């Protein structure tokens, strides 16, 4: 018990000592920089809501994004970070819903595959806990614009790929998400985990609601 108390006291003193160092919260070496990022995405489509009934049609999928950011210090260790990224992502309908939709048409798979760009604007604060090691928390909006999106269907006697955009499509091109995450930087290298919550109903049919969410695991290099 005494050892536990002593360890707790030492840990508290270490935290106080670290907090007393100005650079932890206000590093005088802060400066703007560019960075490149690549991330693995876990797409998390939500339910389709219709007249207060929720239908769990889709299962999660995978994707990736690649692009760059500009990190601009504002005051102390607070920063603004706009970015521009290209992405590809996909998700599919659950097998329970793959059934005969017309006479003699049996589906094996139905997936949505998207390609486009993302423009995040993150607001964050970094804690320079050790020399060359920084921990950050961040949040902010992200604009997502789809260049193309295909509904890909495969079955025993059918295979098709059609756009879900345009006059004949049922989905919107533009999504707005709210991001929140945590990152770790060591020297020039960078790692983060981010969760994104979709804010826009992606279906053109106003009677139904469907939002797209995702999580990502990113790595990068800061110049």
PDB file of C-alpha atoms in Angstrom:
ATOM      1  CA  UNK A   1       0.000   0.000   0.000  1.00  0.00           C
ATOM      2  CA  UNK A   2       2.841   2.384   0.888  1.00  0.00           C
ATOM      3  CA  UNK A   3       4.541   1.658  -2.422  1.00  0.00           C
ATOM      4  CA  UNK A   4       1.303   2.470  -4.258  1.00  0.00           C
ATOM      5  CA  UNK A   5       0.934   5.790  -2.414  1.00  0.00           C
ATOM      6  CA  UNK A   6       4.558   6.715  -3.058  1.00  0.00           C
ATOM      7  CA  UNK A   7       4.180   5.845  -6.753  1.00  0.00           C
ATOM      8  CA  UNK A   8       1.040   7.999  -6.968  1.00  0.00           C
ATOM      9  CA  UNK A   9       2.830  10.932  -5.322  1.00  0.00           C
ATOM     10  CA  UNK A  10       5.804  10.627  -7.658  1.00  0.00           C
ATOM     11  CA  UNK A  11       3.493  10.439 -10.673  1.00  0.00           C
ATOM     12  CA  UNK A  12       1.614  13.560  -9.497  1.00  0.00           C
ATOM     13  CA  UNK A  13       4.876  15.464  -8.960  1.00  0.00           C
ATOM     14  CA  UNK A  14       6.045  14.430 -12.422  1.00  0.00           C
ATOM     15  CA  UNK A  15       2.807  15.699 -13.981  1.00  0.00           C
ATOM     16  CA  UNK A  16       3.049  19.011 -12.091  1.00  0.00           C
ATOM     17  CA  UNK A  17       6.674  19.399 -13.137  1.00  0.00           C
ATOM     18  CA  UNK A  18       5.785  18.687 -16.748  1.00  0.00           C
ATOM     19  CA  UNK A  19       2.870  21.131 -16.675  1.00  0.00           C
ATOM     20  CA  UNK A  20       5.185  23.806 -15.308  1.00  0.00           C
ATOM     21  CA  UNK A  21       7.184  23.712 -18.494  1.00  0.00           C
ATOM     22  CA  UNK A  22       5.799  26.416 -20.778  1.00  0.00           C
ATOM     23  CA  UNK A  23       6.519  24.533 -23.985  1.00  0.00           C
ATOM     24  CA  UNK A  24       4.006  21.811 -23.076  1.00  0.00           C
ATOM     25  CA  UNK A  25       1.166  24.318 -23.574  1.00  0.00           C
ATOM     26  CA  UNK A  26       2.939  27.151 -25.388  1.00  0.00           C
ATOM     27  CA  UNK A  27       5.935  26.015 -27.378  1.00  0.00           C
ATOM     28  CA  UNK A  28       7.929  29.028 -28.657  1.00  0.00           C
ATOM     29  CA  UNK A  29       9.200  26.910 -31.566  1.00  0.00           C
ATOM     30  CA  UNK A  30       5.732  26.630 -33.154  1.00  0.00           C
ATOM     31  CA  UNK A  31       5.777  27.427 -36.863  1.00  0.00           C
ATOM     32  CA  UNK A  32       3.616  26.707 -39.934  1.00  0.00           C
ATOM     33  CA  UNK A  33       4.284  23.540 -41.896  1.00  0.00           C
ATOM     34  CA  UNK A  34       2.964  21.367 -44.694  1.00  0.00           C
ATOM     35  CA  UNK A  35       2.335  17.651 -44.352  1.00  0.00           C
ATOM     36  CA  UNK A  36       1.271  14.650 -46.417  1.00  0.00           C
ATOM     37  CA  UNK A  37      -1.280  12.139 -45.152  1.00  0.00           C
ATOM     38  CA  UNK A  38      -2.528   8.682 -46.055  1.00  0.00           C
ATOM     39  CA  UNK A  39      -5.262   6.878 -44.137  1.00  0.00           C
ATOM     40  CA  UNK A  40      -7.210   3.653 -44.020  1.00  0.00           C
ATOM     41  CA  UNK A  41     -10.952   4.305 -43.736  1.00  0.00           C
ATOM     42  CA  UNK A  42     -13.603   2.163 -42.108  1.00  0.00           C
ATOM     43  CA  UNK A  43     -16.866   3.212 -43.744  1.00  0.00           C
ATOM     44  CA  UNK A  44     -19.833   3.077 -41.371  1.00  0.00           C
ATOM     45  CA  UNK A  45     -23.133   3.617 -43.192  1.00  0.00           C
ATOM     46  CA  UNK A  46     -26.062   4.407 -40.935  1.00  0.00           C
ATOM     47  CA  UNK A  47     -29.597   3.075 -40.956  1.00  0.00           C
ATOM     48  CA  UNK A  48     -32.199   4.105 -43.496  1.00  0.00           C
ATOM     49  CA  UNK A  49     -34.984   5.820 -41.570  1.00  0.00           C
ATOM     50  CA  UNK A  50     -38.479   5.778 -43.065  1.00  0.00           C
ATOM     51  CA  UNK A  51     -41.557   6.930 -41.168  1.00  0.00           C
ATOM     52  CA  UNK A  52     -39.887   6.400 -37.766  1.00  0.00           C
ATOM     53  CA  UNK A  53     -38.775   2.878 -38.733  1.00  0.00           C
ATOM     54  CA  UNK A  54     -35.048   2.097 -38.991  1.00  0.00           C
ATOM     55  CA  UNK A  55     -33.772  -0.372 -41.587  1.00  0.00           C
ATOM     56  CA  UNK A  56     -30.247  -1.726 -41.080  1.00  0.00           C
ATOM     57  CA  UNK A  57     -29.510  -2.327 -44.777  1.00  0.00           C
ATOM     58  CA  UNK A  58     -25.760  -1.864 -45.026  1.00  0.00           C
ATOM     59  CA  UNK A  59     -22.639  -3.272 -43.436  1.00  0.00           C
ATOM     60  CA  UNK A  60     -19.391  -1.385 -43.070  1.00  0.00           C
ATOM     61  CA  UNK A  61     -16.688  -1.376 -45.698  1.00  0.00           C
ATOM     62  CA  UNK A  62     -13.200  -0.084 -46.358  1.00  0.00           C
ATOM     63  CA  UNK A  63     -11.469   2.690 -48.208  1.00  0.00           C
ATOM     64  CA  UNK A  64      -8.476   4.996 -48.204  1.00  0.00           C
ATOM     65  CA  UNK A  65      -7.583   8.646 -48.625  1.00  0.00           C
ATOM     66  CA  UNK A  66      -4.450  10.533 -49.618  1.00  0.00           C
ATOM     67  CA  UNK A  67      -3.631  14.226 -49.568  1.00  0.00           C
ATOM     68  CA  UNK A  68      -1.970  17.117 -47.822  1.00  0.00           C
ATOM     69  CA  UNK A  69      -2.504  19.587 -44.984  1.00  0.00           C
ATOM     70  CA  UNK A  70      -1.241  23.010 -43.896  1.00  0.00           C
ATOM     71  CA  UNK A  71      -0.808  23.506 -40.148  1.00  0.00           C
ATOM     72  CA  UNK A  72      -1.033  27.141 -39.021  1.00  0.00           C
ATOM     73  CA  UNK A  73      -0.299  28.070 -35.366  1.00  0.00           C
ATOM     74  CA  UNK A  74      -2.692  30.692 -33.966  1.00  0.00           C
ATOM     75  CA  UNK A  75      -1.922  31.262 -30.289  1.00  0.00           C
ATOM     76  CA  UNK A  76       0.048  29.176 -27.786  1.00  0.00           C
ATOM     77  CA  UNK A  77      -0.253  25.567 -29.063  1.00  0.00           C
ATOM     78  CA  UNK A  78      -3.655  26.128 -30.667  1.00  0.00           C
ATOM     79  CA  UNK A  79      -3.689  25.650 -34.450  1.00  0.00           C
ATOM     80  CA  UNK A  80      -5.887  25.622 -37.550  1.00  0.00           C
ATOM     81  CA  UNK A  81      -5.290  22.901 -40.118  1.00  0.00           C
ATOM     82  CA  UNK A  82      -7.005  22.945 -43.536  1.00  0.00           C
ATOM     83  CA  UNK A  83      -6.414  20.075 -45.941  1.00  0.00           C
ATOM     84  CA  UNK A  84      -7.234  18.628 -49.341  1.00  0.00           C
ATOM     85  CA  UNK A  85      -7.522  14.871 -49.925  1.00  0.00           C
ATOM     86  CA  UNK A  86      -8.700  12.345 -52.509  1.00  0.00           C
ATOM     87  CA  UNK A  87     -10.604   9.287 -51.355  1.00  0.00           C
ATOM     88  CA  UNK A  88     -12.053   5.964 -52.435  1.00  0.00           C
ATOM     89  CA  UNK A  89     -14.507   4.035 -50.278  1.00  0.00           C
ATOM     90  CA  UNK A  90     -17.111   1.293 -50.480  1.00  0.00           C
ATOM     91  CA  UNK A  91     -19.791  -0.406 -48.432  1.00  0.00           C
ATOM     92  CA  UNK A  92     -22.319  -3.130 -49.245  1.00  0.00           C
ATOM     93  CA  UNK A  93     -25.796  -4.377 -48.483  1.00  0.00           C
ATOM     94  CA  UNK A  94     -26.143  -7.037 -45.786  1.00  0.00           C
ATOM     95  CA  UNK A  95     -26.754 -10.562 -47.007  1.00  0.00           C
ATOM     96  CA  UNK A  96     -30.065 -10.740 -45.164  1.00  0.00           C
ATOM     97  CA  UNK A  97     -31.435  -8.145 -47.576  1.00  0.00           C
ATOM     98  CA  UNK A  98     -30.103  -9.812 -50.716  1.00  0.00           C
ATOM     99  CA  UNK A  99     -33.204 -11.526 -51.958  1.00  0.00           C
ATOM    100  CA  UNK A 100     -35.351 -11.798 -55.062  1.00  0.00           C
ATOM    101  CA  UNK A 101     -36.286  -8.235 -55.988  1.00  0.00           C
ATOM    102  CA  UNK A 102     -37.948  -9.177 -59.284  1.00  0.00           C
ATOM    103  CA  UNK A 103     -38.919 -12.409 -61.005  1.00  0.00           C
ATOM    104  CA  UNK A 104     -35.838 -14.520 -61.778  1.00  0.00           C
ATOM    105  CA  UNK A 105     -33.374 -11.940 -60.345  1.00  0.00           C
ATOM    106  CA  UNK A 106     -31.387 -13.195 -57.339  1.00  0.00           C
ATOM    107  CA  UNK A 107     -28.673 -10.944 -55.931  1.00  0.00           C
ATOM    108  CA  UNK A 108     -25.292 -12.121 -54.668  1.00  0.00           C
ATOM    109  CA  UNK A 109     -24.002  -8.648 -53.768  1.00  0.00           C
ATOM    110  CA  UNK A 110     -24.888  -4.973 -53.956  1.00  0.00           C
ATOM    111  CA  UNK A 111     -22.246  -2.371 -53.117  1.00  0.00           C
ATOM    112  CA  UNK A 112     -21.805   1.399 -53.270  1.00  0.00           C
ATOM    113  CA  UNK A 113     -18.351   2.530 -54.438  1.00  0.00           C
ATOM    114  CA  UNK A 114     -17.344   6.172 -54.257  1.00  0.00           C
ATOM    115  CA  UNK A 115     -14.451   8.343 -55.411  1.00  0.00           C
ATOM    116  CA  UNK A 116     -14.047  12.031 -54.646  1.00  0.00           C
ATOM    117  CA  UNK A 117     -12.325  14.715 -52.610  1.00  0.00           C
ATOM    118  CA  UNK A 118     -12.429  15.899 -49.013  1.00  0.00           C
ATOM    119  CA  UNK A 119     -11.675  19.339 -47.593  1.00  0.00           C
ATOM    120  CA  UNK A 120     -11.243  19.176 -43.796  1.00  0.00           C
ATOM    121  CA  UNK A 121     -10.758  22.223 -41.569  1.00  0.00           C
ATOM    122  CA  UNK A 122      -9.486  21.074 -38.188  1.00  0.00           C
ATOM    123  CA  UNK A 123      -9.077  23.112 -35.019  1.00  0.00           C
ATOM    124  CA  UNK A 124      -6.669  21.558 -32.562  1.00  0.00           C
ATOM    125  CA  UNK A 125      -4.334  21.910 -29.613  1.00  0.00           C
ATOM    126  CA  UNK A 126      -1.081  20.020 -29.142  1.00  0.00           C
ATOM    127  CA  UNK A 127       0.685  19.151 -25.915  1.00  0.00           C
ATOM    128  CA  UNK A 128       4.464  18.849 -26.347  1.00  0.00           C
ATOM    129  CA  UNK A 129       4.883  16.339 -23.550  1.00  0.00           C
ATOM    130  CA  UNK A 130       8.491  15.420 -24.362  1.00  0.00           C
ATOM    131  CA  UNK A 131      11.165  16.815 -26.637  1.00  0.00           C
ATOM    132  CA  UNK A 132      10.228  15.657 -30.124  1.00  0.00           C
ATOM    133  CA  UNK A 133       6.956  14.049 -28.954  1.00  0.00           C
ATOM    134  CA  UNK A 134       3.596  15.803 -29.260  1.00  0.00           C
ATOM    135  CA  UNK A 135       0.033  14.720 -28.445  1.00  0.00           C
ATOM    136  CA  UNK A 136      -2.865  16.587 -30.092  1.00  0.00           C
ATOM    137  CA  UNK A 137      -6.645  16.657 -29.900  1.00  0.00           C
ATOM    138  CA  UNK A 138      -8.637  18.162 -32.766  1.00  0.00           C
ATOM    139  CA  UNK A 139     -12.116  18.644 -34.147  1.00  0.00           C
ATOM    140  CA  UNK A 140     -13.820  20.429 -37.006  1.00  0.00           C
ATOM    141  CA  UNK A 141     -15.954  20.198 -40.156  1.00  0.00           C
ATOM    142  CA  UNK A 142     -15.149  18.375 -43.376  1.00  0.00           C
ATOM    143  CA  UNK A 143     -16.636  18.922 -46.818  1.00  0.00           C
ATOM    144  CA  UNK A 144     -16.849  15.776 -48.964  1.00  0.00           C
ATOM    145  CA  UNK A 145     -17.622  15.972 -52.684  1.00  0.00           C
ATOM    146  CA  UNK A 146     -18.179  12.831 -54.744  1.00  0.00           C
ATOM    147  CA  UNK A 147     -16.775  12.749 -58.264  1.00  0.00           C
ATOM    148  CA  UNK A 148     -18.336   9.367 -59.028  1.00  0.00           C
ATOM    149  CA  UNK A 149     -20.368   6.752 -57.188  1.00  0.00           C
ATOM    150  CA  UNK A 150     -21.510   3.426 -58.562  1.00  0.00           C
ATOM    151  CA  UNK A 151     -24.131   0.966 -57.421  1.00  0.00           C
ATOM    152  CA  UNK A 152     -22.574  -2.367 -58.351  1.00  0.00           C
ATOM    153  CA  UNK A 153     -24.885  -5.381 -58.519  1.00  0.00           C
ATOM    154  CA  UNK A 154     -23.893  -9.005 -59.035  1.00  0.00           C
ATOM    155  CA  UNK A 155     -26.211 -11.976 -59.169  1.00  0.00           C
ATOM    156  CA  UNK A 156     -26.828 -15.397 -60.698  1.00  0.00           C
ATOM    157  CA  UNK A 157     -28.102 -13.849 -63.900  1.00  0.00           C
ATOM    158  CA  UNK A 158     -27.274 -10.166 -63.645  1.00  0.00           C
ATOM    159  CA  UNK A 159     -24.255  -7.874 -63.339  1.00  0.00           C
ATOM    160  CA  UNK A 160     -24.544  -4.104 -63.563  1.00  0.00           C
ATOM    161  CA  UNK A 161     -22.877  -0.874 -62.499  1.00  0.00           C
ATOM    162  CA  UNK A 162     -24.850   2.356 -62.495  1.00  0.00           C
ATOM    163  CA  UNK A 163     -24.199   5.851 -61.170  1.00  0.00           C
ATOM    164  CA  UNK A 164     -26.159   6.920 -58.094  1.00  0.00           C
ATOM    165  CA  UNK A 165     -25.559  10.599 -58.950  1.00  0.00           C
ATOM    166  CA  UNK A 166     -27.257  12.782 -61.518  1.00  0.00           C
ATOM    167  CA  UNK A 167     -30.908  13.116 -62.436  1.00  0.00           C
ATOM    168  CA  UNK A 168     -31.503   9.355 -62.416  1.00  0.00           C
ATOM    169  CA  UNK A 169     -29.535   8.627 -59.244  1.00  0.00           C
ATOM    170  CA  UNK A 170     -30.875   8.568 -55.723  1.00  0.00           C
ATOM    171  CA  UNK A 171     -27.914   9.980 -53.768  1.00  0.00           C
ATOM    172  CA  UNK A 172     -26.390  13.409 -53.209  1.00  0.00           C
ATOM    173  CA  UNK A 173     -22.817  14.259 -54.175  1.00  0.00           C
ATOM    174  CA  UNK A 174     -22.039  16.522 -51.219  1.00  0.00           C
ATOM    175  CA  UNK A 175     -21.694  15.488 -47.605  1.00  0.00           C
ATOM    176  CA  UNK A 176     -20.638  17.464 -44.532  1.00  0.00           C
ATOM    177  CA  UNK A 177     -19.116  15.581 -41.624  1.00  0.00           C
ATOM    178  CA  UNK A 178     -17.931  16.572 -38.169  1.00  0.00           C
ATOM    179  CA  UNK A 179     -14.544  15.137 -37.251  1.00  0.00           C
ATOM    180  CA  UNK A 180     -12.933  14.527 -33.875  1.00  0.00           C
ATOM    181  CA  UNK A 181      -9.691  12.744 -33.164  1.00  0.00           C
ATOM    182  CA  UNK A 182      -6.358  12.380 -31.478  1.00  0.00           C
ATOM    183  CA  UNK A 183      -2.885  12.357 -32.989  1.00  0.00           C
ATOM    184  CA  UNK A 184       0.666  11.585 -31.990  1.00  0.00           C
ATOM    185  CA  UNK A 185       3.668  13.252 -33.633  1.00  0.00           C
ATOM    186  CA  UNK A 186       7.300  12.259 -33.234  1.00  0.00           C
ATOM    187  CA  UNK A 187       9.772  14.354 -35.143  1.00  0.00           C
ATOM    188  CA  UNK A 188       8.507  14.559 -38.715  1.00  0.00           C
ATOM    189  CA  UNK A 189       6.266  11.502 -38.418  1.00  0.00           C
ATOM    190  CA  UNK A 190       2.607  11.453 -37.542  1.00  0.00           C
ATOM    191  CA  UNK A 191      -0.198   9.039 -36.564  1.00  0.00           C
ATOM    192  CA  UNK A 192      -3.857   9.749 -35.858  1.00  0.00           C
ATOM    193  CA  UNK A 193      -7.227   8.139 -35.136  1.00  0.00           C
ATOM    194  CA  UNK A 194     -10.310  10.053 -36.261  1.00  0.00           C
ATOM    195  CA  UNK A 195     -14.063   9.521 -36.070  1.00  0.00           C
ATOM    196  CA  UNK A 196     -16.334  11.284 -38.562  1.00  0.00           C
ATOM    197  CA  UNK A 197     -20.071  11.753 -38.169  1.00  0.00           C
ATOM    198  CA  UNK A 198     -22.122  12.548 -41.268  1.00  0.00           C
ATOM    199  CA  UNK A 199     -24.515  15.489 -40.925  1.00  0.00           C
ATOM    200  CA  UNK A 200     -26.305  15.394 -44.298  1.00  0.00           C
ATOM    201  CA  UNK A 201     -29.118  13.133 -45.450  1.00  0.00           C
ATOM    202  CA  UNK A 202     -27.498  11.524 -48.503  1.00  0.00           C
ATOM    203  CA  UNK A 203     -30.780  10.419 -50.107  1.00  0.00           C
ATOM    204  CA  UNK A 204     -32.649  12.697 -52.491  1.00  0.00           C
ATOM    205  CA  UNK A 205     -35.961  11.215 -51.347  1.00  0.00           C
ATOM    206  CA  UNK A 206     -36.947  13.534 -48.504  1.00  0.00           C
ATOM    207  CA  UNK A 207     -39.169  10.864 -46.932  1.00  0.00           C
ATOM    208  CA  UNK A 208     -36.152   8.679 -46.152  1.00  0.00           C
ATOM    209  CA  UNK A 209     -32.994   9.569 -44.245  1.00  0.00           C
ATOM    210  CA  UNK A 210     -29.553   8.017 -44.574  1.00  0.00           C
ATOM    211  CA  UNK A 211     -26.228   9.319 -43.270  1.00  0.00           C
ATOM    212  CA  UNK A 212     -22.685   8.104 -43.919  1.00  0.00           C
ATOM    213  CA  UNK A 213     -20.084   7.944 -41.145  1.00  0.00           C
ATOM    214  CA  UNK A 214     -16.557   6.598 -40.945  1.00  0.00           C
ATOM    215  CA  UNK A 215     -13.449   6.118 -38.816  1.00  0.00           C
ATOM    216  CA  UNK A 216      -9.895   6.400 -40.067  1.00  0.00           C
ATOM    217  CA  UNK A 217      -6.342   5.500 -39.076  1.00  0.00           C
ATOM    218  CA  UNK A 218      -3.808   7.823 -40.655  1.00  0.00           C
ATOM    219  CA  UNK A 219      -0.050   8.181 -40.957  1.00  0.00           C
ATOM    220  CA  UNK A 220       1.901  11.055 -42.400  1.00  0.00           C
ATOM    221  CA  UNK A 221       5.020  13.132 -42.708  1.00  0.00           C
ATOM    222  CA  UNK A 222       5.430  16.785 -41.716  1.00  0.00           C
ATOM    223  CA  UNK A 223       7.942  18.932 -43.580  1.00  0.00           C
TER     224      UNK A 223
END
